[in-house]
PDB file of C-alpha atoms in Angstrom:
ATOM      1  CA  MET A   1     -18.826   2.316  17.804  1.00  0.00           C
ATOM      2  CA  ARG A   2     -17.095  -0.913  18.855  1.00  0.00           C
ATOM      3  CA  TRP A   3     -16.752  -2.028  15.215  1.00  0.00           C
ATOM      4  CA  ALA A   4     -15.416   1.394  14.193  1.00  0.00           C
ATOM      5  CA  THR A   5     -12.804   1.339  16.967  1.00  0.00           C
ATOM      6  CA  ALA A   6     -11.736  -2.174  15.973  1.00  0.00           C
ATOM      7  CA  GLY A   7     -11.474  -0.967  12.390  1.00  0.00           C
ATOM      8  CA  TRP A   8      -9.174   1.930  13.291  1.00  0.00           C
ATOM      9  CA  GLY A   9      -7.011  -0.368  15.435  1.00  0.00           C
ATOM     10  CA  SER A  10      -6.701  -2.948  12.675  1.00  0.00           C
ATOM     11  CA  GLY A  11      -6.011  -0.224  10.128  1.00  0.00           C
ATOM     12  CA  LEU A  12      -3.251   1.276  12.267  1.00  0.00           C
ATOM     13  CA  LEU A  13      -1.537  -2.102  12.531  1.00  0.00           C
ATOM     14  CA  GLY A  14      -1.705  -2.399   8.752  1.00  0.00           C
ATOM     15  CA  VAL A  15      -0.128   1.048   8.354  1.00  0.00           C
ATOM     16  CA  LEU A  16       2.715   0.097  10.704  1.00  0.00           C
ATOM     17  CA  ILE A  17       3.449  -2.961   8.577  1.00  0.00           C
ATOM     18  CA  PHE A  18       3.245  -1.010   5.314  1.00  0.00           C
ATOM     19  CA  SER A  19       5.638   1.620   6.683  1.00  0.00           C
ATOM     20  CA  GLY A  20       8.551  -0.726   6.104  1.00  0.00           C
ATOM     21  CA  SER A  21       7.601  -1.369   2.477  1.00  0.00           C
ATOM     22  CA  LEU A  22       9.396   1.517   0.761  1.00  0.00           C
ATOM     23  CA  PRO A  23      12.634   1.222   2.786  1.00  0.00           C
ATOM     24  CA  ALA A  24      12.650  -2.532   2.101  1.00  0.00           C
ATOM     25  CA  THR A  25      11.966  -1.915  -1.599  1.00  0.00           C
ATOM     26  CA  ARG A  26      14.746   0.668  -1.723  1.00  0.00           C
ATOM     27  CA  VAL A  27      17.230  -1.921  -0.427  1.00  0.00           C
ATOM     28  CA  ALA A  28      15.988  -4.709  -2.699  1.00  0.00           C
ATOM     29  CA  VAL A  29      15.892  -2.628  -5.895  1.00  0.00           C
ATOM     30  CA  ASP A  30      19.657  -2.108  -5.669  1.00  0.00           C
ATOM     31  CA  SER A  31      20.120  -5.802  -6.501  1.00  0.00           C
ATOM     32  CA  PHE A  32      16.917  -6.736  -8.333  1.00  0.00           C
ATOM     33  CA  THR A  33      15.255  -5.084 -11.313  1.00  0.00           C
ATOM     34  CA  PRO A  34      11.859  -3.471 -10.617  1.00  0.00           C
ATOM     35  CA  LEU A  35      10.092  -6.051 -12.812  1.00  0.00           C
ATOM     36  CA  PHE A  36      11.693  -9.018 -11.067  1.00  0.00           C
ATOM     37  CA  LEU A  37      11.104  -7.543  -7.626  1.00  0.00           C
ATOM     38  CA  THR A  38       7.435  -6.863  -8.392  1.00  0.00           C
ATOM     39  CA  SER A  39       6.781 -10.303  -9.866  1.00  0.00           C
ATOM     40  CA  ALA A  40       8.827 -12.217  -7.289  1.00  0.00           C
ATOM     41  CA  ARG A  41       7.147 -10.584  -4.302  1.00  0.00           C
ATOM     42  CA  ALA A  42       3.723 -11.259  -5.797  1.00  0.00           C
ATOM     43  CA  LEU A  43       4.616 -14.871  -6.629  1.00  0.00           C
ATOM     44  CA  ILE A  44       5.969 -15.624  -3.157  1.00  0.00           C
ATOM     45  CA  ALA A  45       2.932 -14.053  -1.511  1.00  0.00           C
ATOM     46  CA  ALA A  46       0.613 -15.894  -3.917  1.00  0.00           C
ATOM     47  CA  VAL A  47       2.088 -19.280  -2.961  1.00  0.00           C
ATOM     48  CA  LEU A  48       1.523 -18.495   0.729  1.00  0.00           C
ATOM     49  CA  ALA A  49      -1.978 -17.179   0.028  1.00  0.00           C
ATOM     50  CA  ALA A  50      -2.910 -20.264  -1.996  1.00  0.00           C
ATOM     51  CA  ALA A  51      -1.753 -22.511   0.841  1.00  0.00           C
ATOM     52  CA  LEU A  52      -3.917 -20.570   3.314  1.00  0.00           C
ATOM     53  CA  LEU A  53      -6.957 -20.762   1.062  1.00  0.00           C
ATOM     54  CA  VAL A  54      -6.570 -24.528   0.672  1.00  0.00           C
ATOM     55  CA  LEU A  55      -5.771 -25.272   4.317  1.00  0.00           C
ATOM     56  CA  LEU A  56      -8.685 -23.181   5.580  1.00  0.00           C
ATOM     57  CA  ARG A  57     -11.001 -24.563   2.888  1.00  0.00           C
ATOM     58  CA  GLN A  58     -12.162 -21.226   1.535  1.00  0.00           C
ATOM     59  CA  THR A  59     -14.851 -21.263  -1.130  1.00  0.00           C
ATOM     60  CA  ARG A  60     -13.983 -19.826  -4.506  1.00  0.00           C
ATOM     61  CA  PRO A  61     -15.175 -16.303  -5.268  1.00  0.00           C
ATOM     62  CA  LEU A  62     -18.236 -15.909  -7.453  1.00  0.00           C
ATOM     63  CA  ARG A  63     -17.921 -14.948 -11.108  1.00  0.00           C
ATOM     64  CA  ARG A  64     -19.133 -11.431 -10.284  1.00  0.00           C
ATOM     65  CA  ASP A  65     -16.151 -11.056  -7.924  1.00  0.00           C
ATOM     66  CA  LEU A  66     -13.513 -11.709 -10.587  1.00  0.00           C
ATOM     67  CA  ALA A  67     -13.565  -8.214 -12.129  1.00  0.00           C
ATOM     68  CA  PRO A  68     -13.238  -6.436  -8.731  1.00  0.00           C
ATOM     69  CA  LEU A  69     -10.445  -8.858  -7.773  1.00  0.00           C
ATOM     70  CA  ALA A  70      -8.674  -7.982 -11.024  1.00  0.00           C
ATOM     71  CA  VAL A  71      -8.904  -4.288 -10.075  1.00  0.00           C
ATOM     72  CA  VAL A  72      -7.420  -5.069  -6.653  1.00  0.00           C
ATOM     73  CA  ALA A  73      -4.609  -7.007  -8.317  1.00  0.00           C
ATOM     74  CA  LEU A  74      -3.923  -4.177 -10.779  1.00  0.00           C
ATOM     75  CA  GLY A  75      -3.749  -1.610  -7.985  1.00  0.00           C
ATOM     76  CA  VAL A  76      -1.923  -3.285  -5.098  1.00  0.00           C
ATOM     77  CA  VAL A  77      -0.300  -6.423  -6.509  1.00  0.00           C
ATOM     78  CA  VAL A  78       1.136  -4.999  -9.734  1.00  0.00           C
ATOM     79  CA  GLY A  79       0.710  -1.225 -10.078  1.00  0.00           C
ATOM     80  CA  PHE A  80       1.875   0.142  -6.736  1.00  0.00           C
ATOM     81  CA  PRO A  81       4.839  -2.249  -6.236  1.00  0.00           C
ATOM     82  CA  LEU A  82       6.139  -1.790  -9.786  1.00  0.00           C
ATOM     83  CA  LEU A  83       5.763   1.987  -9.961  1.00  0.00           C
ATOM     84  CA  THR A  84       7.305   2.545  -6.525  1.00  0.00           C
ATOM     85  CA  ALA A  85      10.220   0.257  -7.399  1.00  0.00           C
ATOM     86  CA  LEU A  86      10.809   2.336 -10.537  1.00  0.00           C
ATOM     87  CA  ALA A  87      10.463   5.574  -8.570  1.00  0.00           C
ATOM     88  CA  LEU A  88      13.016   4.453  -5.990  1.00  0.00           C
ATOM     89  CA  ARG A  89      15.645   4.375  -8.708  1.00  0.00           C
ATOM     90  CA  HIS A  90      15.299   8.170  -8.881  1.00  0.00           C
ATOM     91  CA  ILE A  91      14.521   9.221  -5.301  1.00  0.00           C
ATOM     92  CA  THR A  92      15.322   8.016  -1.798  1.00  0.00           C
ATOM     93  CA  SER A  93      12.837   6.048   0.279  1.00  0.00           C
ATOM     94  CA  ALA A  94      12.682   9.013   2.694  1.00  0.00           C
ATOM     95  CA  HIS A  95      11.617  11.284  -0.184  1.00  0.00           C
ATOM     96  CA  SER A  96       9.125   8.752  -1.546  1.00  0.00           C
ATOM     97  CA  MET A  97       7.589   8.297   1.902  1.00  0.00           C
ATOM     98  CA  VAL A  98       6.210  11.816   1.887  1.00  0.00           C
ATOM     99  CA  PHE A  99       4.182  11.025  -1.239  1.00  0.00           C
ATOM    100  CA  ILE A 100       2.306   8.420   0.778  1.00  0.00           C
ATOM    101  CA  GLY A 101       0.534  11.410   2.281  1.00  0.00           C
ATOM    102  CA  LEU A 102      -1.464  11.563  -0.969  1.00  0.00           C
ATOM    103  CA  LEU A 103      -2.735   8.005  -0.536  1.00  0.00           C
ATOM    104  CA  PRO A 104      -5.529   8.801   1.979  1.00  0.00           C
ATOM    105  CA  LEU A 105      -7.050  11.368  -0.378  1.00  0.00           C
ATOM    106  CA  SER A 106      -6.838   8.902  -3.265  1.00  0.00           C
ATOM    107  CA  THR A 107      -8.403   6.167  -1.132  1.00  0.00           C
ATOM    108  CA  ALA A 108     -11.167   8.496   0.081  1.00  0.00           C
ATOM    109  CA  LEU A 109     -12.018   9.608  -3.461  1.00  0.00           C
ATOM    110  CA  PHE A 110     -12.281   6.032  -4.692  1.00  0.00           C
ATOM    111  CA  GLY A 111     -14.170   5.158  -1.501  1.00  0.00           C
ATOM    112  CA  VAL A 112     -16.838   7.666  -2.512  1.00  0.00           C
ATOM    113  CA  LEU A 113     -16.919   6.333  -6.069  1.00  0.00           C
ATOM    114  CA  ARG A 114     -16.765   2.603  -5.309  1.00  0.00           C
ATOM    115  CA  GLY A 115     -17.883   2.317  -1.676  1.00  0.00           C
ATOM    116  CA  ARG A 116     -20.628   4.959  -1.824  1.00  0.00           C
ATOM    117  CA  GLU A 117     -19.356   6.650   1.331  1.00  0.00           C
ATOM    118  CA  ARG A 118     -20.228  10.256   2.145  1.00  0.00           C
ATOM    119  CA  PRO A 119     -17.787  11.877   4.601  1.00  0.00           C
ATOM    120  CA  LYS A 120     -18.608  15.273   6.099  1.00  0.00           C
ATOM    121  CA  PRO A 121     -17.372  18.403   4.248  1.00  0.00           C
ATOM    122  CA  VAL A 122     -14.851  19.217   7.011  1.00  0.00           C
ATOM    123  CA  PHE A 123     -13.290  15.788   6.440  1.00  0.00           C
ATOM    124  CA  TRP A 124     -12.369  16.841   2.908  1.00  0.00           C
ATOM    125  CA  LEU A 125     -10.824  20.044   4.228  1.00  0.00           C
ATOM    126  CA  PHE A 126      -8.364  18.143   6.427  1.00  0.00           C
ATOM    127  CA  SER A 127      -7.724  15.538   3.746  1.00  0.00           C
ATOM    128  CA  VAL A 128      -6.975  18.166   1.100  1.00  0.00           C
ATOM    129  CA  LEU A 129      -4.761  20.154   3.488  1.00  0.00           C
ATOM    130  CA  GLY A 130      -2.669  17.076   4.156  1.00  0.00           C
ATOM    131  CA  SER A 131      -2.389  16.327   0.463  1.00  0.00           C
ATOM    132  CA  LEU A 132      -1.476  19.934  -0.402  1.00  0.00           C
ATOM    133  CA  ALA A 133       1.340  19.767   2.130  1.00  0.00           C
ATOM    134  CA  VAL A 134       2.703  16.739   0.288  1.00  0.00           C
ATOM    135  CA  VAL A 135       2.351  18.348  -3.145  1.00  0.00           C
ATOM    136  CA  GLY A 136       4.058  21.510  -1.918  1.00  0.00           C
ATOM    137  CA  PHE A 137       6.963  19.492  -0.603  1.00  0.00           C
ATOM    138  CA  ALA A 138       7.307  17.598  -3.893  1.00  0.00           C
ATOM    139  CA  LEU A 139       7.299  20.794  -5.983  1.00  0.00           C
ATOM    140  CA  ALA A 140       9.883  22.402  -3.713  1.00  0.00           C
ATOM    141  CA  GLN A 141      12.362  19.603  -4.397  1.00  0.00           C
ATOM    142  CA  GLY A 142      12.744  20.318  -8.136  1.00  0.00           C
ATOM    143  CA  GLY A 143      15.304  18.523 -10.299  1.00  0.00           C
ATOM    144  CA  GLY A 144      14.677  16.285 -13.303  1.00  0.00           C
ATOM    145  CA  ALA A 145      15.307  12.970 -11.544  1.00  0.00           C
ATOM    146  CA  SER A 146      13.172  14.101  -8.651  1.00  0.00           C
ATOM    147  CA  LEU A 147      10.309  14.967 -10.974  1.00  0.00           C
ATOM    148  CA  THR A 148      10.540  11.566 -12.650  1.00  0.00           C
ATOM    149  CA  GLY A 149      10.345   9.849  -9.288  1.00  0.00           C
ATOM    150  CA  ALA A 150       7.499  12.146  -8.245  1.00  0.00           C
ATOM    151  CA  GLY A 151       5.467  11.318 -11.347  1.00  0.00           C
ATOM    152  CA  LEU A 152       5.902   7.591 -10.792  1.00  0.00           C
ATOM    153  CA  MET A 153       4.905   7.937  -7.146  1.00  0.00           C
ATOM    154  CA  VAL A 154       1.738   9.894  -7.988  1.00  0.00           C
ATOM    155  CA  ALA A 155       0.715   7.227 -10.512  1.00  0.00           C
ATOM    156  CA  ALA A 156       1.395   4.546  -7.910  1.00  0.00           C
ATOM    157  CA  ILE A 157      -0.757   6.380  -5.368  1.00  0.00           C
ATOM    158  CA  LEU A 158      -3.730   6.586  -7.744  1.00  0.00           C
ATOM    159  CA  LEU A 159      -3.624   2.875  -8.555  1.00  0.00           C
ATOM    160  CA  CYS A 160      -3.137   1.954  -4.920  1.00  0.00           C
ATOM    161  CA  GLY A 161      -6.087   4.067  -3.771  1.00  0.00           C
ATOM    162  CA  LEU A 162      -8.283   2.332  -6.336  1.00  0.00           C
ATOM    163  CA  GLY A 163      -7.079  -1.093  -5.178  1.00  0.00           C
ATOM    164  CA  TYR A 164      -7.638  -0.226  -1.517  1.00  0.00           C
ATOM    165  CA  ALA A 165     -11.186   1.009  -2.076  1.00  0.00           C
ATOM    166  CA  GLU A 166     -12.159  -1.898  -4.325  1.00  0.00           C
ATOM    167  CA  GLY A 167     -10.671  -4.399  -1.890  1.00  0.00           C
ATOM    168  CA  ALA A 168     -12.446  -2.831   1.066  1.00  0.00           C
ATOM    169  CA  VAL A 169     -15.825  -3.178  -0.671  1.00  0.00           C
ATOM    170  CA  LEU A 170     -15.090  -6.830  -1.446  1.00  0.00           C
ATOM    171  CA  SER A 171     -13.852  -7.454   2.105  1.00  0.00           C
ATOM    172  CA  ARG A 172     -17.336  -6.824   3.469  1.00  0.00           C
ATOM    173  CA  ARG A 173     -18.479  -9.895   1.550  1.00  0.00           C
ATOM    174  CA  LEU A 174     -15.409 -12.139   1.206  1.00  0.00           C
ATOM    175  CA  GLY A 175     -13.279 -11.159   4.214  1.00  0.00           C
ATOM    176  CA  GLY A 176     -10.066  -9.108   4.326  1.00  0.00           C
ATOM    177  CA  TRP A 177      -7.375 -11.757   3.982  1.00  0.00           C
ATOM    178  CA  GLN A 178      -9.453 -13.681   1.454  1.00  0.00           C
ATOM    179  CA  VAL A 179      -9.589 -10.663  -0.883  1.00  0.00           C
ATOM    180  CA  ILE A 180      -5.835 -10.127  -1.077  1.00  0.00           C
ATOM    181  CA  SER A 181      -5.264 -13.895  -1.231  1.00  0.00           C
ATOM    182  CA  TRP A 182      -7.576 -14.413  -4.211  1.00  0.00           C
ATOM    183  CA  ALA A 183      -6.143 -11.320  -5.938  1.00  0.00           C
ATOM    184  CA  LEU A 184      -2.647 -12.762  -5.545  1.00  0.00           C
ATOM    185  CA  VAL A 185      -3.703 -16.186  -6.807  1.00  0.00           C
ATOM    186  CA  LEU A 186      -5.338 -14.513  -9.804  1.00  0.00           C
ATOM    187  CA  THR A 187      -1.996 -12.998 -10.845  1.00  0.00           C
ATOM    188  CA  MET A 188       0.108 -16.093 -10.130  1.00  0.00           C
ATOM    189  CA  PRO A 189       0.495 -17.414 -13.720  1.00  0.00           C
ATOM    190  CA  VAL A 190       1.525 -14.023 -15.115  1.00  0.00           C
ATOM    191  CA  MET A 191       3.825 -13.182 -12.201  1.00  0.00           C
ATOM    192  CA  ALA A 192       5.531 -16.581 -12.467  1.00  0.00           C
ATOM    193  CA  GLY A 193       6.271 -15.980 -16.139  1.00  0.00           C
ATOM    194  CA  VAL A 194       7.588 -12.451 -15.544  1.00  0.00           C
ATOM    195  CA  ALA A 195       9.742 -13.577 -12.607  1.00  0.00           C
ATOM    196  CA  PHE A 196      11.293 -16.351 -14.699  1.00  0.00           C
ATOM    197  CA  ALA A 197      11.951 -14.011 -17.633  1.00  0.00           C
ATOM    198  CA  THR A 198      13.519 -11.234 -15.526  1.00  0.00           C
ATOM    199  CA  MET A 199      15.468 -13.203 -12.928  1.00  0.00           C
ATOM    200  CA  PRO A 200      19.094 -12.110 -12.320  1.00  0.00           C
ATOM    201  CA  ASP A 201      21.796 -13.669 -14.485  1.00  0.00           C
ATOM    202  CA  ALA A 202      23.901 -14.317 -11.392  1.00  0.00           C
ATOM    203  CA  TRP A 203      22.774 -14.819  -7.795  1.00  0.00           C
ATOM    204  CA  ALA A 204      26.146 -14.877  -6.081  1.00  0.00           C
ATOM    205  CA  GLY A 205      26.570 -11.114  -5.848  1.00  0.00           C
ATOM    206  CA  ILE A 206      23.207 -10.468  -4.197  1.00  0.00           C
ATOM    207  CA  GLY A 207      23.724  -9.621  -0.531  1.00  0.00           C
ATOM    208  CA  ALA A 208      21.669 -10.387   2.553  1.00  0.00           C
ATOM    209  CA  PRO A 209      20.016  -6.916   2.744  1.00  0.00           C
ATOM    210  CA  ALA A 210      18.435  -7.401  -0.692  1.00  0.00           C
ATOM    211  CA  TRP A 211      17.100 -10.834   0.271  1.00  0.00           C
ATOM    212  CA  ILE A 212      15.716  -9.458   3.533  1.00  0.00           C
ATOM    213  CA  GLY A 213      14.058  -6.623   1.627  1.00  0.00           C
ATOM    214  CA  LEU A 214      12.499  -9.084  -0.818  1.00  0.00           C
ATOM    215  CA  ALA A 215      11.278 -11.284   2.035  1.00  0.00           C
ATOM    216  CA  TYR A 216       9.691  -8.331   3.837  1.00  0.00           C
ATOM    217  CA  VAL A 217       7.800  -6.960   0.856  1.00  0.00           C
ATOM    218  CA  SER A 218       6.692 -10.487  -0.123  1.00  0.00           C
ATOM    219  CA  VAL A 219       5.371 -11.686   3.235  1.00  0.00           C
ATOM    220  CA  PHE A 220       4.463  -8.551   5.157  1.00  0.00           C
ATOM    221  CA  SER A 221       3.831  -5.817   2.571  1.00  0.00           C
ATOM    222  CA  MET A 222       2.078  -8.092   0.081  1.00  0.00           C
ATOM    223  CA  LEU A 223       0.064 -10.328   2.400  1.00  0.00           C
ATOM    224  CA  VAL A 224       0.131  -9.861   6.185  1.00  0.00           C
ATOM    225  CA  GLY A 225      -0.356  -6.094   6.095  1.00  0.00           C
ATOM    226  CA  PHE A 226      -3.440  -6.433   3.908  1.00  0.00           C
ATOM    227  CA  VAL A 227      -5.057  -8.838   6.368  1.00  0.00           C
ATOM    228  CA  PHE A 228      -5.263  -6.014   8.903  1.00  0.00           C
ATOM    229  CA  TRP A 229      -5.677  -3.181   6.395  1.00  0.00           C
ATOM    230  CA  TYR A 230      -8.696  -4.503   4.519  1.00  0.00           C
ATOM    231  CA  ARG A 231     -10.318  -5.538   7.784  1.00  0.00           C
ATOM    232  CA  GLY A 232      -9.833  -2.003   9.097  1.00  0.00           C
ATOM    233  CA  LEU A 233     -11.268  -0.388   5.966  1.00  0.00           C
ATOM    234  CA  ALA A 234     -14.271  -2.713   5.980  1.00  0.00           C
ATOM    235  CA  LEU A 235     -15.098  -2.153   9.658  1.00  0.00           C
ATOM    236  CA  GLY A 236     -14.203   1.518  10.112  1.00  0.00           C
ATOM    237  CA  GLY A 237     -14.989   2.966   6.680  1.00  0.00           C
ATOM    238  CA  ILE A 238     -12.790   3.431   3.619  1.00  0.00           C
ATOM    239  CA  ALA A 239     -12.493   7.230   3.755  1.00  0.00           C
ATOM    240  CA  GLY A 240     -12.060   7.478   7.532  1.00  0.00           C
ATOM    241  CA  VAL A 241      -9.634   4.646   8.251  1.00  0.00           C
ATOM    242  CA  GLY A 242      -7.820   5.480   5.016  1.00  0.00           C
ATOM    243  CA  GLN A 243      -6.637   8.714   6.661  1.00  0.00           C
ATOM    244  CA  LEU A 244      -4.386   6.630   8.916  1.00  0.00           C
ATOM    245  CA  GLN A 245      -2.052   6.422   5.946  1.00  0.00           C
ATOM    246  CA  LEU A 246      -1.165  10.027   6.667  1.00  0.00           C
ATOM    247  CA  LEU A 247       0.825   8.622   9.582  1.00  0.00           C
ATOM    248  CA  GLN A 248       2.792   6.255   7.361  1.00  0.00           C
ATOM    249  CA  PRO A 249       5.390   8.859   6.311  1.00  0.00           C
ATOM    250  CA  PHE A 250       6.193   9.472   9.998  1.00  0.00           C
ATOM    251  CA  PHE A 251       6.939   5.792  10.603  1.00  0.00           C
ATOM    252  CA  GLY A 252       8.634   5.365   7.231  1.00  0.00           C
ATOM    253  CA  LEU A 253      10.939   8.354   7.651  1.00  0.00           C
ATOM    254  CA  SER A 254      12.059   6.974  10.991  1.00  0.00           C
ATOM    255  CA  LEU A 255      12.892   3.614   9.404  1.00  0.00           C
ATOM    256  CA  ALA A 256      14.690   5.232   6.452  1.00  0.00           C
ATOM    257  CA  GLY A 257      16.851   7.277   8.793  1.00  0.00           C
ATOM    258  CA  LEU A 258      17.563   4.491  11.298  1.00  0.00           C
ATOM    259  CA  LEU A 259      18.026   1.514   8.971  1.00  0.00           C
ATOM    260  CA  LEU A 260      19.257   3.050   5.715  1.00  0.00           C
ATOM    261  CA  ASN A 261      21.053   6.124   7.107  1.00  0.00           C
ATOM    262  CA  GLU A 262      19.245   8.258   4.548  1.00  0.00           C
ATOM    263  CA  PRO A 263      19.170  12.013   5.192  1.00  0.00           C
ATOM    264  CA  VAL A 264      15.854  13.174   6.622  1.00  0.00           C
ATOM    265  CA  ALA A 265      15.540  16.903   5.958  1.00  0.00           C
ATOM    266  CA  TRP A 266      13.764  19.230   8.367  1.00  0.00           C
ATOM    267  CA  SER A 267      11.242  19.971   5.603  1.00  0.00           C
ATOM    268  CA  MET A 268      10.246  16.288   5.530  1.00  0.00           C
ATOM    269  CA  ILE A 269       9.729  16.323   9.284  1.00  0.00           C
ATOM    270  CA  ALA A 270       7.716  19.548   9.107  1.00  0.00           C
ATOM    271  CA  VAL A 271       5.438  18.170   6.383  1.00  0.00           C
ATOM    272  CA  THR A 272       4.961  14.957   8.324  1.00  0.00           C
ATOM    273  CA  GLY A 273       4.049  16.891  11.469  1.00  0.00           C
ATOM    274  CA  LEU A 274       1.394  18.822   9.562  1.00  0.00           C
ATOM    275  CA  ILE A 275       0.079  15.553   8.166  1.00  0.00           C
ATOM    276  CA  VAL A 276      -0.321  14.099  11.662  1.00  0.00           C
ATOM    277  CA  LEU A 277      -2.521  17.070  12.602  1.00  0.00           C
ATOM    278  CA  CYS A 278      -4.594  16.585   9.466  1.00  0.00           C
ATOM    279  CA  VAL A 279      -5.269  12.904  10.195  1.00  0.00           C
ATOM    280  CA  ALA A 280      -6.534  13.817  13.655  1.00  0.00           C
ATOM    281  CA  GLY A 281      -8.979  16.304  12.139  1.00  0.00           C
ATOM    282  CA  ALA A 282     -10.047  13.883   9.402  1.00  0.00           C
ATOM    283  CA  LYS A 283     -10.766  11.148  11.949  1.00  0.00           C
ATOM    284  CA  ARG A 284     -12.976  13.521  13.897  1.00  0.00           C
ATOM    285  CA  PHE A 285     -15.204  14.308  10.910  1.00  0.00           C
ATOM    286  CA  ALA A 286     -15.063  11.056   8.886  1.00  0.00           C
TER     287      ALA A 286
END
């Protein structure tokens, strides 16, 4: 029970950190291309991760760990950041935040497949209800640009759920911060090349908000948040703790409204409120 409680606490802290990711990306993508933003954030985080691994004298992962680390990198280092950056060129960060409500279901499904977890049937009821609320909201928005952004967000959610589940399984053996650190280091050569090839032609016109957004997604979204998140998933269970992501839209909508002055419709608030009730039920039966 003590380990499970620690896992939920660590997971919640990770969710709070991740809640600023989409608003920060929305600000940064106005000045940087999605490819540069994705590669630059990964490269910056990889340099910090490599320094930590060397300073703390961490042993290299075994050969059998390389394939799972590649899956983690595909899901959370490349796939989710790139697809969300592309999506945020079509929708607001407030709109995209509601799609995060699909992430717990994606994580739980991959947790069953990769982590061999078996939540109770009632757990799936609450998880599906929360996800249906998100899907219903997305369909109600309509519009071509909105549908493009929605498709990109759904693809991002699937890849992210896979990366979360795979990383949580590895964290039980390697440790939470070690998993994301090695995944980042694994992508460093490719990300360095992409960042160099896609860097802006001129730096003078890039304002402070874009640099702050890049710094946040590089340090906190790409590294610090995963330290707490993978620890939470490993201790409290992938499917159960993963439901905490249902709270992320609530925090993210608040940030989008306060920091970016984006309109937050009553429908977004209503969906988020329903999601909060679903996470409470899912926690009870995880």
